[in-house]
Amino acid sequence: MEVQQSLTVCVTGAAGQIAYSFIPLLLSGQVFGQVKINLRLLDIPKMETALKGVVMEIEDCAYPLIGDIQSGSNPKELFKNCDLIVFLGGFPRLPGMERKDLLQKNANIFKEQGEALQEVGKDDVKCLVVANPANTNCLILSRYATKIPRQNFTCLTRLDQNRAYAQVAQALNKPLSSLKNIIIWGNHSTTQYPSIEHATADGQSFVLTDQGQFIERIQKRGAEVLNARGNSSVFSAANAVKDHIKDWFNGREDTLLSLGVLSNGEYGVQSGLCFSFPIRCSGAFKYEIVSNLELSDFSKQKLKVTEEELIQEKGLAESI
């Protein structure tokens, strides 16, 4: 098939494990289809030698869709002319580290990268933040790159949504293709609210025998994976990044999607928070928040809990 266009995509944390799983998906056409990719790989200075190895492997794959490749540690060089930046790189939570410490480390990283975006980035660049705490990192990034429209900043909650679909399919003994409109609300954390209130299976609403157990399972699935394999989610995270970008770019209106986006006050959520909402993607990186769903008192209470956590994170970030 003939290549129709080209896009310049930057991946941060490009020497890391999620990038190692995501880059083959990107360059094999599973994200954008038959679109040539000019690739920019960014990581910290001490990882530049490892980045060279990543570039060698990309070259050795002989992907027909690869354009030019640049790698390095300077965001002001690698963010130039990018159409999409995938922010995988962040400071990891180390043993004994408090959440405030993690926020401080990452606030500084995303402040610097936001400033670089403001200085050299395209006015219409699209941003997907994956590095945790993803919602608040996304908020910080947007604060320092004010020339870029607010709707161009998103964070990843698709992994949580994929996890929820898989668990519901198992519980109902239904194929994944029969399910629609399972939603992730709020923060990508243990306060997130995976909701089946508007979900259907074969076009019909359903209930789970233990909804509380389902919610807790999704909230703690990352820790469950970590405990089982001694490392955090990698290829499932990369797959979710692929799904997020693919549907954002191509559009998908047959079901509600979950993306972390900057709130305009929908559902009473504080304006400016990066909050996961039900989303419809219409294509060409355009989306709208579905703002007219009726919520039960139970759901409203769950939204308030995760909103409060995000307000606290925002306050911590601002104090830093």
Short mmCIF file of C-alpha atoms in Angstrom, two decimals:
data_model
loop_
_atom_site.label_atom_id
_atom_site.label_comp_id
_atom_site.label_asym_id
_atom_site.label_seq_id
_atom_site.Cartn_x
_atom_site.Cartn_y
_atom_site.Cartn_z
CA MET A 1 0.00 0.00 0.00
CA GLU A 2 1.27 3.45 -0.88
CA VAL A 3 2.39 5.69 1.99
CA GLN A 4 0.02 8.66 2.03
CA GLN A 5 1.66 11.17 4.37
CA SER A 6 4.31 11.60 7.05
CA LEU A 7 4.27 12.49 10.73
CA THR A 8 7.08 13.45 13.09
CA VAL A 9 6.75 11.64 16.40
CA CYS A 10 8.92 12.07 19.49
CA VAL A 11 9.08 9.42 22.21
CA THR A 12 10.59 10.43 25.56
CA GLY A 13 12.06 7.83 27.89
CA ALA A 14 12.95 6.19 24.60
CA ALA A 15 15.56 3.82 26.08
CA GLY A 16 13.00 2.44 28.54
CA GLN A 17 10.97 -0.75 28.43
CA ILE A 18 7.60 0.72 27.40
CA ALA A 19 9.24 2.55 24.50
CA TYR A 20 10.98 -0.70 23.52
CA SER A 21 7.54 -2.31 23.19
CA PHE A 22 5.77 0.69 21.67
CA ILE A 23 8.22 1.66 18.91
CA PRO A 24 7.66 -1.57 16.90
CA LEU A 25 3.89 -0.97 17.05
CA LEU A 26 4.40 2.58 15.80
CA LEU A 27 6.75 1.68 12.95
CA SER A 28 4.81 -1.37 11.75
CA GLY A 29 1.71 0.71 10.96
CA GLN A 30 -0.41 -0.40 13.91
CA VAL A 31 -0.89 3.19 15.14
CA PHE A 32 -1.27 5.42 12.07
CA GLY A 33 -1.56 2.89 9.28
CA GLN A 34 0.45 3.55 6.12
CA VAL A 35 2.01 6.81 7.32
CA LYS A 36 5.75 7.48 7.21
CA ILE A 37 7.17 8.19 10.67
CA ASN A 38 10.05 10.60 11.27
CA LEU A 39 11.17 9.44 14.69
CA ARG A 40 12.70 11.46 17.53
CA LEU A 41 14.04 9.54 20.54
CA LEU A 42 14.66 11.48 23.77
CA ASP A 43 16.13 10.27 27.06
CA ILE A 44 18.43 11.52 29.81
CA PRO A 45 22.14 12.07 28.99
CA LYS A 46 23.39 8.87 30.62
CA MET A 47 21.06 6.84 28.35
CA GLU A 48 22.37 8.25 25.06
CA THR A 49 24.57 5.22 24.38
CA ALA A 50 21.61 2.91 24.95
CA LEU A 51 19.57 5.10 22.60
CA LYS A 52 22.14 4.47 19.88
CA GLY A 53 21.50 0.76 20.36
CA VAL A 54 17.76 1.34 19.98
CA VAL A 55 18.39 3.22 16.74
CA MET A 56 20.53 0.31 15.47
CA GLU A 57 17.72 -2.14 16.16
CA ILE A 58 15.20 0.08 14.39
CA GLU A 59 17.50 0.24 11.37
CA ASP A 60 17.94 -3.54 11.47
CA CYS A 61 14.16 -4.05 11.34
CA ALA A 62 14.09 -2.32 7.91
CA TYR A 63 10.61 -0.89 8.53
CA PRO A 64 9.19 0.45 5.24
CA LEU A 65 7.44 3.25 7.15
CA ILE A 66 10.50 4.72 8.88
CA GLY A 67 11.67 8.13 7.73
CA ASP A 68 14.57 9.83 9.42
CA ILE A 69 15.63 9.13 13.01
CA GLN A 70 17.20 11.50 15.52
CA SER A 71 18.12 10.72 19.12
CA GLY A 72 19.59 12.61 22.06
CA SER A 73 18.91 14.24 25.42
CA ASN A 74 17.99 17.82 24.49
CA PRO A 75 14.22 18.39 24.24
CA LYS A 76 14.76 21.77 22.56
CA GLU A 77 16.34 19.95 19.63
CA LEU A 78 14.04 16.93 19.46
CA PHE A 79 10.68 18.67 20.02
CA LYS A 80 11.11 20.85 16.93
CA ASN A 81 8.53 20.20 14.18
CA CYS A 82 6.94 17.28 16.05
CA ASP A 83 3.30 16.46 15.31
CA LEU A 84 2.99 14.16 18.34
CA ILE A 85 5.05 13.70 21.49
CA VAL A 86 4.58 10.61 23.66
CA PHE A 87 5.89 11.33 27.16
CA LEU A 88 6.96 7.96 28.52
CA GLY A 89 9.95 9.30 30.47
CA GLY A 90 9.62 10.29 34.10
CA PHE A 91 11.23 9.75 37.47
CA PRO A 92 10.19 6.36 38.91
CA ARG A 93 8.89 5.91 42.43
CA LEU A 94 11.70 4.40 44.47
CA PRO A 95 11.39 2.38 47.71
CA GLY A 96 10.66 4.70 50.64
CA MET A 97 9.78 7.63 48.40
CA GLU A 98 6.67 9.58 49.41
CA ARG A 99 4.18 10.75 46.81
CA LYS A 100 5.23 14.36 47.39
CA ASP A 101 8.83 13.42 46.53
CA LEU A 102 7.67 11.73 43.34
CA LEU A 103 5.59 14.77 42.40
CA GLN A 104 8.55 17.08 43.00
CA LYS A 105 10.91 15.06 40.81
CA ASN A 106 8.41 14.86 37.97
CA ALA A 107 7.17 18.43 38.32
CA ASN A 108 10.68 19.61 37.53
CA ILE A 109 10.95 17.27 34.52
CA PHE A 110 7.61 18.33 33.03
CA LYS A 111 8.23 22.00 33.77
CA GLU A 112 11.46 21.80 31.76
CA GLN A 113 9.79 19.92 28.93
CA GLY A 114 6.82 22.29 28.91
CA GLU A 115 9.19 25.22 28.60
CA ALA A 116 10.94 23.47 25.71
CA LEU A 117 7.58 22.93 24.02
CA GLN A 118 6.71 26.58 24.49
CA GLU A 119 10.00 27.65 22.92
CA VAL A 120 10.40 25.27 19.98
CA GLY A 121 7.24 23.14 19.65
CA LYS A 122 4.68 23.46 16.88
CA ASP A 123 1.57 25.39 17.91
CA ASP A 124 -0.61 22.37 17.10
CA VAL A 125 1.57 19.55 18.50
CA LYS A 126 -0.39 16.78 20.22
CA CYS A 127 0.82 15.45 23.59
CA LEU A 128 0.19 12.14 25.34
CA VAL A 129 1.57 11.83 28.89
CA VAL A 130 2.12 8.31 30.19
CA ALA A 131 4.76 8.83 32.92
CA ASN A 132 3.23 8.83 36.39
CA PRO A 133 1.63 10.65 38.06
CA ALA A 134 0.27 11.01 34.51
CA ASN A 135 -2.69 13.32 35.16
CA THR A 136 -0.73 15.88 37.14
CA ASN A 137 2.32 15.62 34.88
CA CYS A 138 0.01 16.44 31.97
CA LEU A 139 -1.40 19.42 33.86
CA ILE A 140 2.11 20.75 34.61
CA LEU A 141 3.18 20.29 30.99
CA SER A 142 0.20 22.31 29.77
CA ARG A 143 0.89 25.09 32.28
CA TYR A 144 4.33 25.74 30.77
CA ALA A 145 3.32 25.35 27.11
CA THR A 146 0.49 27.86 26.96
CA LYS A 147 0.73 28.52 23.21
CA ILE A 148 -0.55 24.98 22.59
CA PRO A 149 -4.36 24.50 22.78
CA ARG A 150 -5.54 22.84 26.00
CA GLN A 151 -7.32 20.09 24.08
CA ASN A 152 -3.99 18.93 22.64
CA PHE A 153 -2.87 17.63 26.04
CA THR A 154 -3.98 14.13 27.06
CA CYS A 155 -2.87 11.47 29.52
CA LEU A 156 -3.20 7.72 29.37
CA THR A 157 -6.12 5.95 31.06
CA ARG A 158 -6.68 3.54 28.17
CA LEU A 159 -4.69 0.85 29.98
CA ASP A 160 -7.21 1.00 32.81
CA GLN A 161 -10.06 0.86 30.31
CA ASN A 162 -8.54 -2.15 28.53
CA ARG A 163 -8.12 -3.87 31.89
CA ALA A 164 -11.76 -3.18 32.73
CA TYR A 165 -12.99 -4.58 29.41
CA ALA A 166 -10.96 -7.75 29.92
CA GLN A 167 -12.29 -8.31 33.44
CA VAL A 168 -15.91 -7.74 32.43
CA ALA A 169 -15.57 -10.07 29.43
CA GLN A 170 -14.29 -12.79 31.76
CA ALA A 171 -16.99 -12.17 34.36
CA LEU A 172 -19.83 -12.30 31.79
CA ASN A 173 -18.19 -14.97 29.59
CA LYS A 174 -18.71 -12.65 26.63
CA PRO A 175 -16.39 -11.73 23.75
CA LEU A 176 -14.69 -8.35 24.10
CA SER A 177 -16.31 -7.21 20.86
CA SER A 178 -19.76 -7.44 22.47
CA LEU A 179 -18.91 -4.83 25.14
CA LYS A 180 -19.24 -1.06 24.85
CA ASN A 181 -19.06 2.08 27.00
CA ILE A 182 -17.05 0.92 30.01
CA ILE A 183 -15.61 4.18 31.33
CA ILE A 184 -12.63 5.17 33.46
CA TRP A 185 -13.22 8.35 35.44
CA GLY A 186 -10.64 10.51 37.19
CA ASN A 187 -7.05 9.86 38.16
CA HIS A 188 -4.79 7.10 36.91
CA SER A 189 -4.36 5.86 40.47
CA THR A 190 -6.11 3.71 43.04
CA THR A 191 -8.90 6.31 43.29
CA GLN A 192 -9.90 5.93 39.64
CA TYR A 193 -13.51 4.91 39.05
CA PRO A 194 -14.03 2.14 36.47
CA SER A 195 -17.74 2.39 35.70
CA ILE A 196 -20.18 -0.02 34.04
CA GLU A 197 -23.15 2.29 34.66
CA HIS A 198 -23.53 3.06 30.94
CA ALA A 199 -21.93 -0.11 29.59
CA THR A 200 -23.65 -2.70 27.44
CA ALA A 201 -23.04 -6.31 26.43
CA ASP A 202 -24.66 -7.26 23.12
CA GLY A 203 -26.54 -3.97 23.33
CA GLN A 204 -28.03 -4.71 26.76
CA SER A 205 -27.13 -3.22 30.14
CA PHE A 206 -25.80 -5.64 32.74
CA VAL A 207 -24.78 -5.95 36.37
CA LEU A 208 -21.80 -7.66 37.99
CA THR A 209 -22.32 -9.89 41.01
CA ASP A 210 -19.62 -7.99 42.92
CA GLN A 211 -19.16 -4.51 41.51
CA GLY A 212 -16.99 -3.47 44.45
CA GLN A 213 -14.54 -6.27 43.77
CA PHE A 214 -14.43 -5.32 40.08
CA ILE A 215 -13.66 -1.66 40.89
CA GLU A 216 -10.91 -2.59 43.34
CA ARG A 217 -9.41 -5.11 40.90
CA ILE A 218 -8.98 -2.43 38.21
CA GLN A 219 -7.75 0.16 40.69
CA LYS A 220 -5.04 -2.21 41.93
CA ARG A 221 -4.27 -4.11 38.73
CA GLY A 222 -0.95 -2.33 38.24
CA ALA A 223 0.23 -3.43 41.68
CA GLU A 224 -1.03 -6.96 40.98
CA VAL A 225 1.10 -7.13 37.82
CA LEU A 226 4.09 -5.66 39.67
CA ASN A 227 3.84 -8.24 42.46
CA ALA A 228 3.52 -11.11 39.99
CA ARG A 229 6.36 -10.29 37.61
CA GLY A 230 8.60 -8.07 39.73
CA ASN A 231 8.20 -5.20 37.31
CA SER A 232 5.48 -2.80 36.23
CA SER A 233 3.27 -3.26 33.16
CA VAL A 234 5.22 -2.92 29.91
CA PHE A 235 3.71 -4.36 26.74
CA SER A 236 0.14 -3.90 27.99
CA ALA A 237 1.02 -0.24 28.60
CA ALA A 238 2.59 0.05 25.15
CA ASN A 239 -0.50 -1.54 23.63
CA ALA A 240 -2.71 0.98 25.44
CA VAL A 241 -0.58 3.86 24.13
CA LYS A 242 -1.12 2.44 20.63
CA ASP A 243 -4.89 2.20 21.18
CA HIS A 244 -5.11 5.75 22.62
CA ILE A 245 -3.26 7.36 19.70
CA LYS A 246 -4.89 5.20 17.01
CA ASP A 247 -8.43 6.10 18.09
CA TRP A 248 -7.52 9.76 18.72
CA PHE A 249 -6.03 10.02 15.21
CA ASN A 250 -8.47 7.89 13.22
CA GLY A 251 -11.63 8.53 15.21
CA ARG A 252 -13.92 6.00 16.80
CA GLU A 253 -17.56 6.68 17.51
CA ASP A 254 -18.98 3.21 18.10
CA THR A 255 -18.13 3.30 21.81
CA LEU A 256 -17.10 5.71 24.53
CA LEU A 257 -13.36 5.98 25.10
CA SER A 258 -11.44 7.05 28.20
CA LEU A 259 -8.78 9.76 27.91
CA GLY A 260 -7.35 12.04 30.57
CA VAL A 261 -8.01 15.58 29.33
CA LEU A 262 -8.15 19.06 30.85
CA SER A 263 -11.53 19.70 32.45
CA ASN A 264 -13.81 22.59 31.58
CA GLY A 265 -16.03 21.88 34.58
CA GLU A 266 -17.91 18.88 33.14
CA TYR A 267 -19.75 16.81 35.78
CA GLY A 268 -18.78 19.42 38.37
CA VAL A 269 -15.09 18.52 38.14
CA GLN A 270 -12.83 21.47 38.96
CA SER A 271 -11.87 23.28 35.77
CA GLY A 272 -8.25 22.79 34.75
CA LEU A 273 -7.71 19.38 36.33
CA CYS A 274 -6.52 16.63 34.01
CA PHE A 275 -9.34 14.13 34.52
CA SER A 276 -10.34 10.97 32.68
CA PHE A 277 -13.77 11.44 31.08
CA PRO A 278 -15.95 9.57 28.59
CA ILE A 279 -14.75 10.77 25.18
CA ARG A 280 -15.82 10.50 21.56
CA CYS A 281 -13.03 10.79 19.01
CA SER A 282 -14.07 12.03 15.57
CA GLY A 283 -10.69 11.72 13.84
CA ALA A 284 -7.73 13.96 12.96
CA PHE A 285 -6.89 14.21 16.68
CA LYS A 286 -10.28 15.79 17.46
CA TYR A 287 -12.44 14.71 20.39
CA GLU A 288 -15.26 15.87 22.61
CA ILE A 289 -16.09 15.12 26.23
CA VAL A 290 -19.48 13.40 26.48
CA SER A 291 -20.95 15.68 29.11
CA ASN A 292 -24.61 14.64 29.31
CA LEU A 293 -24.55 11.22 30.96
CA GLU A 294 -26.85 10.70 33.93
CA LEU A 295 -24.89 9.60 36.99
CA SER A 296 -26.10 7.73 40.05
CA ASP A 297 -25.32 9.03 43.53
CA PHE A 298 -22.81 6.18 43.85
CA SER A 299 -20.98 7.35 40.72
CA LYS A 300 -21.05 10.97 41.81
CA GLN A 301 -19.42 10.03 45.09
CA LYS A 302 -16.71 8.04 43.29
CA LEU A 303 -15.99 11.01 41.01
CA LYS A 304 -15.66 13.29 44.03
CA VAL A 305 -13.09 10.98 45.66
CA THR A 306 -10.80 10.88 42.62
CA GLU A 307 -11.29 14.60 41.97
CA GLU A 308 -10.19 15.37 45.51
CA GLU A 309 -7.00 13.39 45.03
CA LEU A 310 -6.23 15.33 41.85
CA ILE A 311 -6.89 18.62 43.62
CA GLN A 312 -4.40 17.58 46.31
CA GLU A 313 -1.81 16.60 43.69
CA LYS A 314 -2.32 19.91 41.92
CA GLY A 315 -1.80 21.76 45.21
CA LEU A 316 1.39 19.82 45.92
CA ALA A 317 2.70 20.54 42.43
CA GLU A 318 1.94 24.24 42.77
CA SER A 319 3.65 24.40 46.16
CA ILE A 320 6.76 22.85 44.61
#
